[in-house]
Every structure is written in structure tokens, then in C-alpha cells.
Short mmCIF file of N, CA and C in Angstrom, two decimals:
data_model
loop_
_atom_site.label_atom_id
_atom_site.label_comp_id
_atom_site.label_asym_id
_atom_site.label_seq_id
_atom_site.Cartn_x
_atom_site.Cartn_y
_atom_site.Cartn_z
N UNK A 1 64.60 58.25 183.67
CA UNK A 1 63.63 58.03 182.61
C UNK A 1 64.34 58.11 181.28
N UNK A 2 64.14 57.28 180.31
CA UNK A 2 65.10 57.06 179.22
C UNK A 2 64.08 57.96 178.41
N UNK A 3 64.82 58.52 177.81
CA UNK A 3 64.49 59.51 176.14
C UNK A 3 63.58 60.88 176.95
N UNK A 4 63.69 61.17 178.13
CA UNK A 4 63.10 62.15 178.65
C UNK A 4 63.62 63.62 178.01
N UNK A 5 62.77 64.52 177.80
CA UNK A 5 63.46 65.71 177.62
C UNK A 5 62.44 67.09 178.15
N UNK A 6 63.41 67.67 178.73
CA UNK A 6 62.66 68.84 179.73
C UNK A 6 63.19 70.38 179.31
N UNK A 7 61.83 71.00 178.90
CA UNK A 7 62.54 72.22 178.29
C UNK A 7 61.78 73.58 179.34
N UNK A 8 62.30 75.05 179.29
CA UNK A 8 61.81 76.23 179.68
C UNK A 8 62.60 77.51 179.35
N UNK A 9 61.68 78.12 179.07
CA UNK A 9 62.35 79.39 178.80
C UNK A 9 62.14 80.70 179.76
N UNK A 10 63.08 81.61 179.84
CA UNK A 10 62.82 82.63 180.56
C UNK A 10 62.83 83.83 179.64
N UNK A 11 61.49 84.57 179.36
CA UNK A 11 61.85 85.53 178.59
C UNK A 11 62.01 87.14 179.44
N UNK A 12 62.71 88.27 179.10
CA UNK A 12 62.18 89.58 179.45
C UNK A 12 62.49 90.65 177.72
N UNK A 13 61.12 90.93 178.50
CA UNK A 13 60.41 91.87 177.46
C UNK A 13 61.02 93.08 177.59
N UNK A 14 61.37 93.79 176.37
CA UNK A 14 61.71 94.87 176.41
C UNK A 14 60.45 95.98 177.06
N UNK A 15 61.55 96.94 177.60
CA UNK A 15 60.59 98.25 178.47
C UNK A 15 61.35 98.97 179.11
N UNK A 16 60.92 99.87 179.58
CA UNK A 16 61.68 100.99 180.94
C UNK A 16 61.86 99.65 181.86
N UNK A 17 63.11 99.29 182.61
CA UNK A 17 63.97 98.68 183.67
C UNK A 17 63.32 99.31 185.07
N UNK A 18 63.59 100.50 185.25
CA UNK A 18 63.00 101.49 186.11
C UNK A 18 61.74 101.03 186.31
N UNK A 19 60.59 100.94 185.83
CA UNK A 19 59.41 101.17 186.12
C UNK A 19 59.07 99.43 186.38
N UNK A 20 60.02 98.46 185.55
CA UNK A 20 59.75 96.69 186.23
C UNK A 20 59.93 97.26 187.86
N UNK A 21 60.95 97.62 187.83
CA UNK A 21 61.43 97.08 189.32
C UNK A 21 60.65 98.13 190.32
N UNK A 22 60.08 99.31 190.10
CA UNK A 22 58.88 100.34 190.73
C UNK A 22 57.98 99.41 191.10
N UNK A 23 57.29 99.08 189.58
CA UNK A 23 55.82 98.50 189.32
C UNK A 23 55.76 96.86 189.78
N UNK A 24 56.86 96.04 189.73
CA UNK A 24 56.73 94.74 189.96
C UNK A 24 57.73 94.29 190.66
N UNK A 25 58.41 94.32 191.65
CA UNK A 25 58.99 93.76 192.56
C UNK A 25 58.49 92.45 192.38
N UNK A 26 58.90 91.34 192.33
CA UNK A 26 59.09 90.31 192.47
C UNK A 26 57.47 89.81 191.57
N UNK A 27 57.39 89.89 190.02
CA UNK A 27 56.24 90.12 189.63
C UNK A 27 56.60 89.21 188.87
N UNK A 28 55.72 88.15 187.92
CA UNK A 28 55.73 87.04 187.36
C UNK A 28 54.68 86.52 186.65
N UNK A 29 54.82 86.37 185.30
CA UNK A 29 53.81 85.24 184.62
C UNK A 29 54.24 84.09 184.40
N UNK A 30 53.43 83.26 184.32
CA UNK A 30 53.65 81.58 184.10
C UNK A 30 52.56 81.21 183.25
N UNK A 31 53.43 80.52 182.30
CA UNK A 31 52.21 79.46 181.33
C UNK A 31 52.90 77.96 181.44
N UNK A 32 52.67 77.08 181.97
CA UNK A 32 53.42 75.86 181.15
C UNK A 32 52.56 74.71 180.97
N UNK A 33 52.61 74.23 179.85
CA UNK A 33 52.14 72.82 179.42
C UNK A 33 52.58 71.78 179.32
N UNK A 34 51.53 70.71 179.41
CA UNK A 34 52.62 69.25 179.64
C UNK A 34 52.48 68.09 178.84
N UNK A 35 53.14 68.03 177.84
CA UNK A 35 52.60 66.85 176.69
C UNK A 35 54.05 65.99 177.17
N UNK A 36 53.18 64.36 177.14
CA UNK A 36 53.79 63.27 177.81
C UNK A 36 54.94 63.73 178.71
N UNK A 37 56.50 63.30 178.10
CA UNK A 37 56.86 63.60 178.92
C UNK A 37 58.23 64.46 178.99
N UNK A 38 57.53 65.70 178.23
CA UNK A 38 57.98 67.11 177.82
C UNK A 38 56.89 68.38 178.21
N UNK A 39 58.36 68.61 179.05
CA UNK A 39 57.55 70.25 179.63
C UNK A 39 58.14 71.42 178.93
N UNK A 40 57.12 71.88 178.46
CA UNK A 40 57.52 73.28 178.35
C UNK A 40 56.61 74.01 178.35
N UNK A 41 57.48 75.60 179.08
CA UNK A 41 57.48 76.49 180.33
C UNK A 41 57.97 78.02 179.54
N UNK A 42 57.48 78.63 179.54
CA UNK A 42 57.58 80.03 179.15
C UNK A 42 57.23 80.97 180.26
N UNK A 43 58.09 82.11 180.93
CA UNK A 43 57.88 82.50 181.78
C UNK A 43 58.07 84.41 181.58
N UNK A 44 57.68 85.20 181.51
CA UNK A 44 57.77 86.57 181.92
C UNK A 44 58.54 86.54 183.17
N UNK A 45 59.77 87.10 182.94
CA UNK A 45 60.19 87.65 184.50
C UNK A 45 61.09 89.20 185.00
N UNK A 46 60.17 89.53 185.79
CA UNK A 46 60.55 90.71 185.44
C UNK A 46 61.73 91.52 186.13
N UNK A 47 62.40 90.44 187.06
CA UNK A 47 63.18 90.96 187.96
C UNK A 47 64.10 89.86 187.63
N UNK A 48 65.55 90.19 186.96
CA UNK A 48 66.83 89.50 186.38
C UNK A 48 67.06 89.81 185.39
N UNK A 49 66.49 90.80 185.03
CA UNK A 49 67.00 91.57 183.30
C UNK A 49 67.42 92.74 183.94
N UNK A 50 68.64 92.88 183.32
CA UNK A 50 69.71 93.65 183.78
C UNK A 50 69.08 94.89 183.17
N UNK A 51 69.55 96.66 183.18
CA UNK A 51 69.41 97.61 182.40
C UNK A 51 70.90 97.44 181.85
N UNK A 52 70.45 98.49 180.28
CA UNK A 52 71.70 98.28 179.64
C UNK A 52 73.14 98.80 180.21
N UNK A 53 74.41 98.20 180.18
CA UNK A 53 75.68 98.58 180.63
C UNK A 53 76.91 98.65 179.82
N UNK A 54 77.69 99.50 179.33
CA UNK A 54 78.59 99.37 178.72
C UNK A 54 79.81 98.85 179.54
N UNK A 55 79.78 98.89 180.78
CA UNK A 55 80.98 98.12 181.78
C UNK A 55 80.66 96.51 181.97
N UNK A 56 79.34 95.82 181.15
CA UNK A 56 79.38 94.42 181.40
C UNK A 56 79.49 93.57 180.29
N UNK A 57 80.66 92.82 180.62
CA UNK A 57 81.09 91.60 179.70
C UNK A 57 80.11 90.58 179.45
N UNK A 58 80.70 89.95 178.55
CA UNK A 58 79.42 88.83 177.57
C UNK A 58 79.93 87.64 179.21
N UNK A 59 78.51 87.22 179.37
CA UNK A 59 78.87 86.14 180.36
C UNK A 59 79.52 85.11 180.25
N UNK A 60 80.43 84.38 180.87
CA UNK A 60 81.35 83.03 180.45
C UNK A 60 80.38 82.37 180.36
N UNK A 61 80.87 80.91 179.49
CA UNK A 61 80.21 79.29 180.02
C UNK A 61 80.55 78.78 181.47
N UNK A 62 81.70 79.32 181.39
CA UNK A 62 82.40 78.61 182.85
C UNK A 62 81.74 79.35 184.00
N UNK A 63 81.64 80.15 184.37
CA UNK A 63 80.67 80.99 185.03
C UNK A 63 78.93 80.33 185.43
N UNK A 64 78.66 80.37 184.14
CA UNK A 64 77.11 80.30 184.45
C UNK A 64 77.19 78.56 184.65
N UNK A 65 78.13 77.91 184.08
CA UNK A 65 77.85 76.54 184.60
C UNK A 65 78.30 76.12 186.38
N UNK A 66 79.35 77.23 186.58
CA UNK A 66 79.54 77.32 188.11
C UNK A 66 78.39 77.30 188.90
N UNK A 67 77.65 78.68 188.52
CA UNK A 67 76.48 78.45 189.16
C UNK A 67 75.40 77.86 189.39
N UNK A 68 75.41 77.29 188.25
CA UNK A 68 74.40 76.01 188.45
C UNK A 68 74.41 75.01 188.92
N UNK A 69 76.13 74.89 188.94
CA UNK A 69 76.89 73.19 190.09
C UNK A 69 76.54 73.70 191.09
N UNK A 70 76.85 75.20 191.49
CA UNK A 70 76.06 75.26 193.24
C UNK A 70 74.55 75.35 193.30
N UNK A 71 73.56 75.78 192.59
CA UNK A 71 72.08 75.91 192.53
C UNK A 71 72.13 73.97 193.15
N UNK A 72 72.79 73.21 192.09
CA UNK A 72 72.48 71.87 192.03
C UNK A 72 72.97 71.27 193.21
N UNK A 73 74.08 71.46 193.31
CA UNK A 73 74.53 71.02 194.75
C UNK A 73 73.54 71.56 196.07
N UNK A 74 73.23 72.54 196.27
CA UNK A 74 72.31 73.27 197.21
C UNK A 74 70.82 72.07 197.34
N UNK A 75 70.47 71.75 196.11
CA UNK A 75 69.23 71.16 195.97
C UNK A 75 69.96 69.26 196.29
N UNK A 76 71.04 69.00 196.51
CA UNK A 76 71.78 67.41 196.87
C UNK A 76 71.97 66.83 195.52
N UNK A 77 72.22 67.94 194.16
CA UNK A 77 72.36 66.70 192.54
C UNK A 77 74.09 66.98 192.37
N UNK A 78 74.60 66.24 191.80
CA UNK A 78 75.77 66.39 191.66
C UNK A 78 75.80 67.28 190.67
N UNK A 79 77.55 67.67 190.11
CA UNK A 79 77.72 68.82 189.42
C UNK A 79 77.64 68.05 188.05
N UNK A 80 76.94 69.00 186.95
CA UNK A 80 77.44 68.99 185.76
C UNK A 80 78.69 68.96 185.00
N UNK A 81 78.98 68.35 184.03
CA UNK A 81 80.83 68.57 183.57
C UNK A 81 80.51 69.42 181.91
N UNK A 82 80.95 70.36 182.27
CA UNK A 82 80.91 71.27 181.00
C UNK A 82 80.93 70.36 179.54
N UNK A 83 80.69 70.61 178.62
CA UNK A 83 80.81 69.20 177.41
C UNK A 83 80.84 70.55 175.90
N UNK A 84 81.61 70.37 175.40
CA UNK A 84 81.95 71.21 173.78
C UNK A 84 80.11 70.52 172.93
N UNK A 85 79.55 69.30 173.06
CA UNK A 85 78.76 69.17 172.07
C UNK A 85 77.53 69.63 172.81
N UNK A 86 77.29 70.12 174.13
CA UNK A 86 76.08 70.75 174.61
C UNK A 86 76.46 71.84 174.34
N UNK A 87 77.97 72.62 174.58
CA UNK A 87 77.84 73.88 174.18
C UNK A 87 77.65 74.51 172.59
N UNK A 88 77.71 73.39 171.78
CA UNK A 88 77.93 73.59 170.03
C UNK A 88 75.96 73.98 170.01
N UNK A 89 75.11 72.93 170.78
CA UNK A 89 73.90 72.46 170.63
C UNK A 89 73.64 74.11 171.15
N UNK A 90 73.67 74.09 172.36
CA UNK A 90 73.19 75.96 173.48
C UNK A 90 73.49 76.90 172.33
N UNK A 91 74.68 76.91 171.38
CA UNK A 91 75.35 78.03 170.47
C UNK A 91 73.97 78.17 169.63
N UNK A 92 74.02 77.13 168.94
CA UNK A 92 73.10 76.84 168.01
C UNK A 92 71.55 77.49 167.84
N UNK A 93 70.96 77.54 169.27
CA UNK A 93 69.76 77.77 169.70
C UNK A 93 70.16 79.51 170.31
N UNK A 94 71.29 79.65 170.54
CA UNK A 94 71.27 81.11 171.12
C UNK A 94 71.19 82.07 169.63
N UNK A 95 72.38 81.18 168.51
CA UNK A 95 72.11 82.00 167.58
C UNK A 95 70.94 82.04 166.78
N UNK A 96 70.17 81.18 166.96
CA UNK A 96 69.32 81.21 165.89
C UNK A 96 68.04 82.46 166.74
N UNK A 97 67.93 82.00 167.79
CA UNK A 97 67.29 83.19 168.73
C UNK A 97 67.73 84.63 168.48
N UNK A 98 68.55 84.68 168.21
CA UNK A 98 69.34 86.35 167.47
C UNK A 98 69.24 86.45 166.55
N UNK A 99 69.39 85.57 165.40
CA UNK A 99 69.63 86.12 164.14
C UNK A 99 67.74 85.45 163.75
N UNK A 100 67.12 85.03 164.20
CA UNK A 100 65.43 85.02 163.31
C UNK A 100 64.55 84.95 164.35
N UNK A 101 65.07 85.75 165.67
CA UNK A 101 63.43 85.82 166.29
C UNK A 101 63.18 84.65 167.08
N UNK A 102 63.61 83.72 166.97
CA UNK A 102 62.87 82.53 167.32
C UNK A 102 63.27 82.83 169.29
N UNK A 103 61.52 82.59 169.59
CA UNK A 103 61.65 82.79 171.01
C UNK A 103 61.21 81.41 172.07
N UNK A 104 61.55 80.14 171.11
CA UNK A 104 60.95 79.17 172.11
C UNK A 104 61.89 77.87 171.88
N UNK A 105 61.56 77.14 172.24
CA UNK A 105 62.43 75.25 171.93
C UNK A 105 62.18 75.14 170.84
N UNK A 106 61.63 75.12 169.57
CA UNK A 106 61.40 74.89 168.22
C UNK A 106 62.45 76.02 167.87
N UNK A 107 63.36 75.29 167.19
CA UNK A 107 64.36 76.15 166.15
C UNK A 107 63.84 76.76 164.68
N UNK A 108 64.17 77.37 164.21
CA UNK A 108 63.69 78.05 162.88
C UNK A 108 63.54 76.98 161.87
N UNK A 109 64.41 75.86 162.31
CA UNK A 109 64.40 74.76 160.99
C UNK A 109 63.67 73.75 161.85
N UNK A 110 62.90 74.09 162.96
CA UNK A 110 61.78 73.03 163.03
C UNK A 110 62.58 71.96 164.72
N UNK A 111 63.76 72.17 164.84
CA UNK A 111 64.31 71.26 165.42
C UNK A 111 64.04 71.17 166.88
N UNK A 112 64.26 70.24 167.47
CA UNK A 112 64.18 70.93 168.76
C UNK A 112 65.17 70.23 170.03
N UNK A 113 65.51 70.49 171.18
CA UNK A 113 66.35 70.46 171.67
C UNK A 113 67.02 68.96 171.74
N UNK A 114 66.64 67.97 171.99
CA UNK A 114 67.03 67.05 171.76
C UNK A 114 67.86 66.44 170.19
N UNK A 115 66.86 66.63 169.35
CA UNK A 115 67.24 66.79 168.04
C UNK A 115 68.84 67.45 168.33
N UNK A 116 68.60 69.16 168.51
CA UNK A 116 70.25 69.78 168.27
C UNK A 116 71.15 69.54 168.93
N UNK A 117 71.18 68.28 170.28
CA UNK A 117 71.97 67.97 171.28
C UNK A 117 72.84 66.46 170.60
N UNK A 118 71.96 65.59 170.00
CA UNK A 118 72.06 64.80 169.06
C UNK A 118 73.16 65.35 167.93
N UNK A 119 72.10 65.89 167.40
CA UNK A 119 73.31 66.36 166.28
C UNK A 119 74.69 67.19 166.52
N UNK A 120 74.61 67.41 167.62
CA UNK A 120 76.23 68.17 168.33
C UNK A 120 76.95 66.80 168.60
N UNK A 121 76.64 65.95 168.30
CA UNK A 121 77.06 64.57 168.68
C UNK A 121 77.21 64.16 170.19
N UNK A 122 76.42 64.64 171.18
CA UNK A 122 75.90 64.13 172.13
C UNK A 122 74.97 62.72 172.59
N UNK A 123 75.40 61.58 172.03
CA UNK A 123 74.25 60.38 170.86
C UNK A 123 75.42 59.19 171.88
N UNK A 124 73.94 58.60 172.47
CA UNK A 124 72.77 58.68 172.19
C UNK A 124 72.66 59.33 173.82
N UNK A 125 71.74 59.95 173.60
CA UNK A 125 71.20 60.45 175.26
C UNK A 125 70.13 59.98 175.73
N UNK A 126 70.28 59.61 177.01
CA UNK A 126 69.70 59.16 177.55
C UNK A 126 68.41 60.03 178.39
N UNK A 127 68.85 61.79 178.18
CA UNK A 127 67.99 62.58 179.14
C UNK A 127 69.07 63.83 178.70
N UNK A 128 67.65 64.53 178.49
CA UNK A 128 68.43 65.59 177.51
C UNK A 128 67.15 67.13 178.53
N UNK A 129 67.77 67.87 178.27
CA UNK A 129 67.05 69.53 178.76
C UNK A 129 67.64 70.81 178.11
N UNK A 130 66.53 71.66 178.50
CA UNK A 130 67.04 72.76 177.71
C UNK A 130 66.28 73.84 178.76
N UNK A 131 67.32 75.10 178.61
CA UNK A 131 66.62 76.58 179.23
C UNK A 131 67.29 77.62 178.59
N UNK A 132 66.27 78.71 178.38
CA UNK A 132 66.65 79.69 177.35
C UNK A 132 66.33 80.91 178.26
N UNK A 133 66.83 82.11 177.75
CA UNK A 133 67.07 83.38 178.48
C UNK A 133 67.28 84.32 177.24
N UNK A 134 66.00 85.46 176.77
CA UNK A 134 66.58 86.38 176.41
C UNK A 134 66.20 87.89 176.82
N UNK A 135 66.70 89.01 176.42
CA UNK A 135 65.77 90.17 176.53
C UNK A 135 66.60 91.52 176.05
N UNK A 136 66.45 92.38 176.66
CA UNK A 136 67.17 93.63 176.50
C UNK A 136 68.04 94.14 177.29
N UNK A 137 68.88 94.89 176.95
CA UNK A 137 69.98 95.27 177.60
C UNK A 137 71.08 94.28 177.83
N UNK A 138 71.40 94.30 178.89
CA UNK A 138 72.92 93.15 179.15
C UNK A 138 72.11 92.22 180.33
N UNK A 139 73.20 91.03 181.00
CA UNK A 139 73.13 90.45 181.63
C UNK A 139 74.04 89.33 182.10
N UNK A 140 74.08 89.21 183.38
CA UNK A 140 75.55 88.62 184.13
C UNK A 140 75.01 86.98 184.13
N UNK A 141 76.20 86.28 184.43
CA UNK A 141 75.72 85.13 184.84
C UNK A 141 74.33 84.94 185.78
N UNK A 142 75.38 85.54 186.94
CA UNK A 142 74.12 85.66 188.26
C UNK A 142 72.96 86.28 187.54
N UNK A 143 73.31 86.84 187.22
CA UNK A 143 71.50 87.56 186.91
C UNK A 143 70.50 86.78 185.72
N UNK A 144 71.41 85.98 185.01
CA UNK A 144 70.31 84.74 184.39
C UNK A 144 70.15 83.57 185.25
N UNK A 145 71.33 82.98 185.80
CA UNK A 145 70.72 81.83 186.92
C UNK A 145 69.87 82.45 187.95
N UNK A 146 69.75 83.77 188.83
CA UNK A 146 69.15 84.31 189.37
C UNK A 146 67.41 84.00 188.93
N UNK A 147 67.21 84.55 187.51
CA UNK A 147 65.83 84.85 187.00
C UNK A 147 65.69 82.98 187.00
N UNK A 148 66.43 82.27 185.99
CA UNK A 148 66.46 80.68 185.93
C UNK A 148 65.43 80.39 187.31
N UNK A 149 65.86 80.58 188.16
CA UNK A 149 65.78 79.84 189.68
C UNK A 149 64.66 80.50 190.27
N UNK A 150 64.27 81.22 189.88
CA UNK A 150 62.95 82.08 190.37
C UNK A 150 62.12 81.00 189.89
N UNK A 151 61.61 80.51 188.63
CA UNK A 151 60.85 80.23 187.78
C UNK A 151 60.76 78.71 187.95
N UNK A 152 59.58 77.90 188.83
CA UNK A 152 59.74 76.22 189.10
C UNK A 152 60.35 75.43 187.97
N UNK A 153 59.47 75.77 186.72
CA UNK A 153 60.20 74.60 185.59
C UNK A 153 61.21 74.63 185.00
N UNK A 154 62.07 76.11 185.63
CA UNK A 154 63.84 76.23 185.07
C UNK A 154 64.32 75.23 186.47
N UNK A 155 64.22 75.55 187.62
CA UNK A 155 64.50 75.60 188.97
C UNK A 155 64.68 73.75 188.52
N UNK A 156 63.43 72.72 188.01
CA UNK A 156 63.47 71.74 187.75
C UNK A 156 63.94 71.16 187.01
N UNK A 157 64.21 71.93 186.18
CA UNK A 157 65.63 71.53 184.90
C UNK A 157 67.03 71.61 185.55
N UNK A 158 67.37 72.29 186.25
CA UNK A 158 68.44 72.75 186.61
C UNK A 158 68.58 72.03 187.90
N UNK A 159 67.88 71.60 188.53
CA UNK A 159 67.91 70.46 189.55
C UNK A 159 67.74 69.45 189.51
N UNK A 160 67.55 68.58 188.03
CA UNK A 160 67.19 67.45 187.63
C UNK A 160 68.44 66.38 187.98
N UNK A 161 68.74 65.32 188.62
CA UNK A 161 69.75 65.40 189.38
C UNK A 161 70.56 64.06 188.31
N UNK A 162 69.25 63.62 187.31
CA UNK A 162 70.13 63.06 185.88
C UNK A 162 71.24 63.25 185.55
N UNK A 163 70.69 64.74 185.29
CA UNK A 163 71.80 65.18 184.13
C UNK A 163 73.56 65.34 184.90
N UNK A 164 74.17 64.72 183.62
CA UNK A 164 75.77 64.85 184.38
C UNK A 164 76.70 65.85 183.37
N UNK A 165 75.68 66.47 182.13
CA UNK A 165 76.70 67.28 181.87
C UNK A 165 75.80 68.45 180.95
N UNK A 166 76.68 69.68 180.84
CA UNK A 166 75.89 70.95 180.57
C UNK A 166 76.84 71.79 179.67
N UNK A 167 76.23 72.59 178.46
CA UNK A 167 77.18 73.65 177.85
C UNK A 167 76.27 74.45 177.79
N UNK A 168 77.05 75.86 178.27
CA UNK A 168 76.06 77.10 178.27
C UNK A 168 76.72 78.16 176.99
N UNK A 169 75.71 79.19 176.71
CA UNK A 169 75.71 80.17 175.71
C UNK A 169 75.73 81.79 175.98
N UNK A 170 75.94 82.30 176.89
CA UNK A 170 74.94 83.82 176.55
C UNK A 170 75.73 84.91 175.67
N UNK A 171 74.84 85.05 174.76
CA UNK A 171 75.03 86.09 173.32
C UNK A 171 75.00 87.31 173.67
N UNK A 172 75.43 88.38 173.45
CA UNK A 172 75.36 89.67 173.72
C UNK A 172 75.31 90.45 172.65
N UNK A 173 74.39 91.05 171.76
CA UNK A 173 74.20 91.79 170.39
C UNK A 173 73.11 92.53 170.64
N UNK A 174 73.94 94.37 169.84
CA UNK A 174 72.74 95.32 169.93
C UNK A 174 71.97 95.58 171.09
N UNK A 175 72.59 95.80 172.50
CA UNK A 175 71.88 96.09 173.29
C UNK A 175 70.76 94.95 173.47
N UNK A 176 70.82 93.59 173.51
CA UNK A 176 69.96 92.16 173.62
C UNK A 176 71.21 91.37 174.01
N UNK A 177 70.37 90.38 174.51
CA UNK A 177 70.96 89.14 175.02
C UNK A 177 70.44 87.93 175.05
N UNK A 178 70.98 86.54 174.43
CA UNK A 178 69.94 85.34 174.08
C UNK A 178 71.21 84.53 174.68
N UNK A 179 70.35 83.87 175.58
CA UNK A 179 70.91 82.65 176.13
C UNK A 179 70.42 81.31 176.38
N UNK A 180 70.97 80.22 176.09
CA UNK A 180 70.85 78.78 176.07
C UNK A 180 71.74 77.73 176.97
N UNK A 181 71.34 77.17 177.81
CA UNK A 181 72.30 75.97 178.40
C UNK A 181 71.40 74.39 178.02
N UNK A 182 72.01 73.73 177.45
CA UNK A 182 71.75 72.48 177.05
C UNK A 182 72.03 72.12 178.14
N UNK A 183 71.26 70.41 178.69
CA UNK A 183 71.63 69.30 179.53
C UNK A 183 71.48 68.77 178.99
N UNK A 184 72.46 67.04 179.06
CA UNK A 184 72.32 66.35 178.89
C UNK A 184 73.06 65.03 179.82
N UNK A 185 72.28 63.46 179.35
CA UNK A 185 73.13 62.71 180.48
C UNK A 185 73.35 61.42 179.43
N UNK A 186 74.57 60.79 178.97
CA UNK A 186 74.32 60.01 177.99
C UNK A 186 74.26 58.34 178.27
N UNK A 187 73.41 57.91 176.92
CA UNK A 187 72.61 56.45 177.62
C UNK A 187 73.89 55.55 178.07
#
């Protein structure tokens, strides 16, 4: 589908860690809406947010895009090829998620994922996506593709079998963590 763009986010809410995983074993909200032919998906999840660790490193790109060539491969899509202007675009959206709050696909200056994939000079695309990840404490690769893959409209971004290339983000500041992987496939 030409000019398609598919977005979702995974958020976790700050709280006692302890008492998610007591109180909600495998526990979940879902909202998502569907204007033409853009989804977006906001999800509570309460099991893939790490508690805080001073023994865990900021997650690679290379890493979390590993895992998603196997999520994708598992589901029969070929692998993504890592790309500098999806990862400039993922940077972009992770920082602005850290430094003003912003908790959804609309950037602080209004933009939104396609727009910042574009302007990373990713142009012209033909099929563009986005998935976001933030919360408290730390968090591993696995444990954001983990939560990702729980959640259908990440699970469908990330299996979209379009896309041929991906740059990922995850930020690590102040005991939080904001993460972004752009897709894209160009026209």
C-alpha cells in the first residue's frame, strides 16, 4: 500500500514492579483507533518493564533490531537492514519523549512519524511505521521486543512484511527509559 503508515506505542507506568507482577500477571489495556489508513495503538503493559538496575546497559540498535529480524522471520517477513536515517528519525522521537513529555506519535513540534522519517532523508517512502516504548526503571532489548510482541498492533508493525528497513533508539535517563524504532520501505 503506497503512503501507508502504521504507528503504536507501548507505554509502562510508573509504580511498585513487585506488586505489577503479584497483581497482574500477564495484565493488559488496549485502546486503538483507526483513521483511514493509520493505526494508532496505545497500550498499558504491565509485564516487560524491567525494575530499576544499576548492572543494565543502555540497549543496542543492533540488538533490538536482531530481534525483530527473528520476531519477523518467525512470522515468514524478511529481515529489516538497519538504516542511519530511521535511526536519526527513532533518535528524534526518543528524545523528544525525554526531554518534553511527549507520550505518543505527535512530536512536540506537531510532527509525526512519517513526516520525521522523511526528514531523516528517508524520501520518498513508500511505507513508513513507528513503535514507541517508555517507562521506569531500565530495560533490555528482550524485554522491549518482549512487551512489543505481546501487544497485536506492535506485533503488526513489526510483522508488516513491507518494510525492508529499521533504526532503533532506546534512551536510558534518570532511572526512565524512551524508546523508538522507525520502519520504513522506500518507493
Amino acid at each position: 500500500m503506497s503512503g501507508r503508515t502504521v504507528d503504536a506505542t507501548v507505554v509502562c507506568r510508573q509504580a511498585d514492579v513487585q506488586k505489577w507482577f503479584a497483581a497482574a500477571i500477564n495484565g493488559a489495556s488496549l485502546r486503538v483507533r483507526m483513521s483511514g489508513l493509520t493505526a494508532i495503538a496505545c497500550l498499558v503493559v504491565l509485564l516487560g518493564c524491567a525494575a530499576p538496575s544499576s548492572q543494565q546497559q543502555q540497549p543496542s540498535a543492533t540488538d533490538v533490531i536482531g530481534l525483530l529480524n527473528q520476531k519477523r522471520a518467525e512470522a515468514g517477513c524478511p529481515p529489516v537492514s538497519p538504516d542511519e536515517r530511521l535511526v536519526t528519525a527513532a533518535r528524534r522521537q526518543a528524545e523528544d519523549m525525554r526531554d518534553n513529555g511527549v507520550k505518543d506519535h505527535t512530536g512536540s513540534d506537531g510532527s509525526r512519524p512519517r513526516e520525521r522519517i522523511e526528514a531523516a532523508g528517508f524520501t520518498p517512502a513508500a511505507t513508513t511505521g513507528e513503535i514507541l516504548l517508555w517507562g521506569s526503571g531500565s530495560t533490555s532489548a528482550q524485554q522491549a521486543v518482549d512487551a512489543w510482541m505481546k501487544s497485536l498492533p506492535h506485533r503488526e508493525v513489526i510483522e508488516h512484511c513491507d518494510f525492508t528497513h529499521a533504526g532503533a533508539v532506546i534512551l536510558q535517563a534518570e532511572n526512565r527509559y524512551f524508546g523508538a524504532v522507525a520502519f520504513g520501505r522506500p518507493a
